[in-house]
XYZ file of C-alpha atoms in Angstrom:
376
model
C 64.217 82.200 99.663
C 63.587 82.133 103.452
C 61.091 84.245 105.251
C 61.720 87.394 107.041
C 60.941 85.378 110.578
C 63.868 83.213 109.823
C 65.146 82.345 113.091
C 69.020 83.036 111.879
C 68.264 86.498 110.844
C 66.368 86.980 114.278
C 69.886 85.844 115.923
C 71.627 88.320 113.832
C 69.201 91.109 114.355
C 69.309 90.676 118.153
C 73.190 90.601 118.143
C 73.490 93.806 116.048
C 70.710 95.833 118.022
C 72.362 94.576 121.501
C 75.785 95.728 120.250
C 74.660 99.217 118.687
C 72.090 99.710 121.239
C 69.569 100.508 118.508
C 65.772 100.027 118.550
C 63.940 97.353 116.508
C 62.696 99.770 114.114
C 66.118 100.262 112.858
C 66.256 96.416 111.801
C 63.019 96.677 110.116
C 64.210 99.471 107.973
C 67.449 97.618 106.982
C 65.254 94.627 105.952
C 62.742 97.082 104.253
C 65.561 97.280 101.590
C 65.388 94.331 99.232
C 69.049 94.446 98.536
C 70.108 94.089 102.170
C 67.618 91.158 102.937
C 68.933 89.402 99.827
C 72.381 89.866 100.881
C 72.007 88.499 104.379
C 70.106 85.664 103.083
C 72.587 84.748 100.529
C 75.262 85.006 103.246
C 73.327 82.219 105.322
C 72.202 80.053 102.394
C 75.261 80.046 100.042
C 78.669 78.608 100.769
C 80.398 81.300 98.680
C 80.070 84.263 101.167
C 82.307 83.241 104.116
C 81.451 86.521 106.097
C 78.995 89.393 106.943
C 80.137 92.609 108.077
C 77.597 95.022 109.376
C 78.118 98.653 109.857
C 75.909 101.745 110.991
C 76.266 104.937 109.052
C 75.856 108.144 110.229
C 72.318 108.548 109.700
C 71.958 105.419 111.914
C 70.900 102.967 109.255
C 72.117 99.557 109.243
C 74.154 98.680 106.367
C 75.510 94.854 105.680
C 78.276 94.008 103.187
C 80.282 91.173 102.231
C 83.784 93.072 102.701
C 85.546 94.332 105.630
C 85.389 98.323 105.454
C 88.465 100.109 104.261
C 88.578 102.114 107.304
C 86.418 102.861 110.320
C 87.139 106.194 111.824
C 84.464 106.783 114.580
C 82.506 103.654 115.037
C 82.794 99.863 115.246
C 81.521 97.058 112.931
C 79.784 93.714 113.722
C 81.292 90.668 112.109
C 79.749 87.204 111.463
C 82.058 84.749 109.928
C 81.350 80.898 109.001
C 83.519 78.283 110.474
C 83.364 76.270 107.376
C 82.635 77.032 103.929
C 79.038 75.779 103.668
C 75.414 77.080 104.018
C 74.298 77.873 107.828
C 71.613 75.849 108.642
C 68.383 76.658 110.691
C 69.294 74.291 113.412
C 72.829 74.876 114.186
C 73.565 78.410 113.204
C 74.902 79.503 116.502
C 77.353 76.997 116.584
C 78.440 77.265 113.088
C 79.058 81.061 113.325
C 82.025 83.177 114.808
C 80.491 86.528 115.561
C 81.691 89.717 117.386
C 82.541 93.675 117.312
C 85.285 94.897 115.335
C 86.785 98.084 116.720
C 87.314 101.066 114.716
C 91.048 100.800 115.847
C 91.532 97.091 115.010
C 95.076 97.092 115.866
C 94.849 98.394 119.401
C 92.087 95.886 119.787
C 94.636 93.135 118.783
C 97.267 94.382 120.977
C 94.810 94.240 124.035
C 93.804 90.850 122.826
C 97.378 89.643 122.879
C 98.296 91.442 126.083
C 95.388 90.774 128.427
C 94.167 87.413 127.170
C 96.627 85.426 125.058
C 99.696 86.309 126.749
C 98.522 85.469 130.414
C 96.784 82.524 129.273
C 99.700 80.898 127.116
C 102.443 82.174 129.512
C 100.934 80.794 133.018
C 102.856 77.550 133.918
C 99.897 75.898 135.286
C 98.220 75.647 131.822
C 100.966 73.531 130.570
C 102.193 71.541 133.464
C 101.688 68.464 131.478
C 103.635 69.579 128.587
C 107.247 68.709 127.835
C 109.914 71.234 128.789
C 110.889 71.816 125.166
C 107.054 72.399 124.029
C 106.518 74.714 126.804
C 109.541 76.798 126.139
C 108.576 77.005 122.341
C 105.157 78.206 123.204
C 106.415 80.900 125.359
C 108.903 81.844 122.654
C 106.238 82.216 119.981
C 103.953 83.784 122.262
C 106.416 86.660 123.130
C 107.489 86.839 119.513
C 103.647 87.759 118.872
C 103.464 90.238 121.489
C 106.688 92.002 120.348
C 105.430 91.917 116.718
C 101.898 93.447 117.737
C 103.970 96.049 119.650
C 106.333 97.042 117.035
C 103.611 97.491 114.438
C 101.360 99.422 116.763
C 104.148 101.669 116.967
C 104.923 102.019 113.509
C 101.185 102.937 112.894
C 101.805 105.903 114.968
C 104.882 106.882 113.459
C 107.164 105.773 116.127
C 109.554 103.238 116.558
C 108.961 100.908 119.905
C 111.533 98.608 121.232
C 110.225 95.428 122.559
C 111.496 94.150 125.633
C 112.976 90.575 126.159
C 111.419 87.535 127.553
C 111.836 87.576 131.297
C 112.250 91.546 131.458
C 110.447 91.351 134.810
C 113.277 89.519 136.305
C 115.928 92.072 135.106
C 115.890 94.408 138.286
C 116.346 91.465 140.509
C 119.065 90.020 138.421
C 120.975 93.239 138.249
C 120.863 94.029 141.899
C 122.420 90.767 142.902
C 125.628 91.096 144.580
C 128.636 91.670 142.342
C 130.337 88.669 143.638
C 127.419 86.440 143.062
C 128.033 84.818 139.792
C 124.536 83.090 139.921
C 122.352 84.675 137.034
C 119.876 83.556 134.908
C 121.824 82.928 131.677
C 118.676 82.532 129.537
C 117.905 86.201 130.551
C 121.119 87.470 129.496
C 120.719 85.785 126.159
C 117.512 86.930 125.577
C 118.741 90.639 126.357
C 121.553 89.961 123.812
C 118.728 88.853 121.076
C 116.599 91.774 121.722
C 119.735 94.035 121.289
C 120.075 92.735 117.777
C 116.373 93.477 117.107
C 116.906 96.929 118.325
C 119.981 97.351 116.247
C 117.994 96.694 112.929
C 115.086 98.745 114.214
C 117.076 102.020 114.915
C 119.270 101.502 111.675
C 115.988 101.730 109.792
C 115.277 104.901 111.449
C 118.797 106.503 110.965
C 119.164 105.573 107.302
C 116.084 107.299 106.297
C 116.684 110.280 104.090
C 114.587 113.127 103.512
C 115.671 113.108 99.877
C 114.087 109.815 99.052
C 110.840 111.479 97.643
C 112.970 112.970 95.035
C 115.116 110.095 94.339
C 111.759 108.127 93.737
C 110.882 110.597 90.854
C 108.317 112.627 92.901
C 107.871 116.243 93.088
C 107.650 117.093 97.124
C 107.375 120.561 98.150
C 109.419 122.012 101.159
C 106.626 121.238 103.608
C 107.464 117.369 103.054
C 111.131 118.311 104.060
C 109.695 120.102 107.102
C 107.444 117.184 108.066
C 110.075 114.832 107.846
C 112.509 116.224 110.186
C 109.669 117.039 112.763
C 108.554 113.371 112.555
C 112.179 112.145 112.581
C 112.744 114.117 115.953
C 109.677 113.003 117.673
C 110.572 109.407 116.793
C 114.213 109.524 117.703
C 113.181 111.316 121.008
C 110.858 108.172 121.733
C 113.604 105.996 121.148
C 115.936 107.937 123.281
C 113.351 108.027 126.207
C 113.060 104.133 125.951
C 116.771 103.721 126.122
C 116.672 105.845 129.185
C 114.075 103.841 130.864
C 114.914 102.313 134.311
C 114.465 98.608 133.132
C 116.698 99.168 130.180
C 119.145 100.803 132.193
C 119.148 97.557 134.366
C 119.518 95.496 131.335
C 122.759 97.539 130.551
C 123.985 96.764 134.192
C 123.348 93.104 133.460
C 125.576 92.877 130.469
C 128.256 94.893 132.092
C 128.197 92.504 135.109
C 128.310 89.498 132.896
C 130.841 91.099 130.492
C 128.787 90.308 127.484
C 130.245 90.617 124.064
C 127.065 92.579 123.324
C 127.596 95.726 125.419
C 129.605 97.543 122.718
C 126.412 97.030 120.469
C 124.365 98.303 123.229
C 126.750 101.491 123.661
C 126.804 102.038 119.881
C 122.984 102.166 119.548
C 122.957 104.801 122.355
C 125.424 106.942 120.856
C 124.119 106.720 117.540
C 120.660 107.830 118.635
C 122.052 110.742 120.687
C 123.923 111.973 117.991
C 121.035 111.553 115.557
C 118.613 113.194 117.894
C 120.833 116.156 118.327
C 120.950 116.686 114.595
C 117.298 116.196 114.206
C 116.392 118.562 117.075
C 118.875 121.167 115.447
C 117.243 120.961 111.912
C 113.787 120.663 113.075
C 114.250 124.075 115.113
C 115.860 125.916 112.171
C 113.233 124.753 109.799
C 110.229 125.957 111.654
C 110.583 129.786 110.429
C 109.940 128.290 106.824
C 106.543 127.114 107.684
C 105.298 130.771 107.717
C 106.973 131.503 104.291
C 105.842 128.370 102.653
C 102.075 128.786 103.842
C 102.064 132.668 102.634
C 103.197 131.362 99.368
C 100.408 128.827 99.221
C 97.753 131.610 99.909
C 98.704 133.840 96.782
C 98.438 133.508 92.998
C 101.822 133.644 91.025
C 101.694 137.078 90.229
C 101.984 138.113 93.810
C 104.483 135.561 94.711
C 107.593 137.143 93.687
C 107.827 139.776 96.445
C 107.647 136.867 98.948
C 110.743 135.080 97.273
C 113.345 137.413 98.962
C 112.065 136.779 102.687
C 112.044 133.019 102.015
C 115.555 132.924 100.454
C 116.748 135.176 103.281
C 115.461 132.686 105.899
C 117.462 129.989 103.778
C 120.504 131.708 104.280
C 120.108 132.193 107.909
C 119.460 128.331 108.335
C 122.476 127.777 106.350
C 124.909 129.986 108.415
C 123.388 129.236 111.892
C 122.335 125.210 111.817
C 125.194 123.238 112.823
C 123.848 120.215 110.490
C 122.130 121.840 107.930
C 124.784 123.828 106.443
C 125.906 121.004 103.724
C 125.280 121.256 100.113
C 123.185 118.004 99.770
C 120.665 118.892 102.445
C 120.267 122.584 101.042
C 120.074 121.573 97.453
C 117.102 119.094 98.546
C 115.072 122.068 100.077
C 115.956 124.263 96.926
C 114.533 121.443 94.698
C 111.467 121.292 96.808
C 110.917 125.163 96.797
C 111.447 124.860 92.800
C 108.487 122.119 92.794
C 106.124 124.415 94.988
C 106.766 127.405 92.502
C 106.193 125.158 89.497
C 102.953 124.036 90.617
C 101.637 127.611 91.029
C 102.996 128.565 87.667
C 100.376 129.846 85.406
C 101.020 128.521 81.712
C 101.290 132.093 79.930
C 103.680 133.214 82.808
C 106.030 130.468 82.836
C 109.032 131.456 80.906
C 108.698 135.431 81.756
C 108.699 134.581 85.123
C 110.978 131.439 85.317
C 114.203 133.808 84.239
C 113.648 135.972 87.174
C 113.537 133.051 89.553
C 116.533 131.441 88.009
C 118.504 134.739 88.566
C 117.535 134.941 92.138
C 118.292 131.416 92.815
C 121.930 131.693 91.223
C 122.192 135.036 93.418
C 121.108 132.837 96.480
C 123.854 129.858 95.746
C 126.593 132.435 95.511
C 125.571 133.850 98.782
C 125.668 130.480 100.350
C 129.061 129.607 98.700
C 130.718 132.643 100.507
C 128.727 131.850 103.759
C 129.895 128.311 104.209
């Protein structure tokens, strides 16, 4: 094995200390642990270990590992990756290693890298003046697809559906503001808008077809909070989509489609109509389900013997939802909610009391179903 004064380890330590702004004694403590020293030397001297990941724990101790951490909640990590599957020599270690910082939010870091470095670099026409036109256009198309994919995935992680804009979206306003009698317009821009409408249609359909009953259909046992949270999240997501469709740039895209009499204009109108209707439904249901939160939380706070008196207010609230909501007064929806309430009660059943209390609950549930039938 190499000595502690190995120049490769000095290089690694220098970068780690600068990146984390630590004092040299932290590195000395890290090397003082024999396992850490062996791990880093094996990374350098054996071809079987392609990467070294270094993190700092809450106590301020440097911790090396061969694997990327599953999650970085509050701090970053430092990585060293070999360019080739071979040992790192003492003479060329700086050129044989790729190193840098890994953000605790890697997706946002990737998004910033694509938006601020890759796209400006590869989309700049001066950087491919000597390229054939076909190659240049193909590179631009792939760059934009990468940007759109990262944009969409970043939104999915946050629980939002983000609609990527088409290639050349910065030209939309000027194209839409041209004289109506002027037939000269960028056909490639119109084609890009039509293509992105297809993508939007698929994205929005995926949102619209999501059903709160899916966990039950998959054989799971969700409680009523799953239903409440589902409609809250769907309401927020649809509102996000609606605001994007009302964006001035998107309105200009629609004007350009109208001006060119595009066959994709009806699809765009259908998207707008479907989102507005779904948003109205989600807002209504989310509003009427909110009062259930208090009753569900109160049921979670008590033992089963004290649960029965709280059923009457809960059932009364469900009756009010049924009689007042414009969208939740349908049997399939209310049945899902009742099943989830049953799951909540079953979780709180104490084994000796199951059969003595279950009959009373079934009686009350039958009474509720009869009331719902007459209120429909």
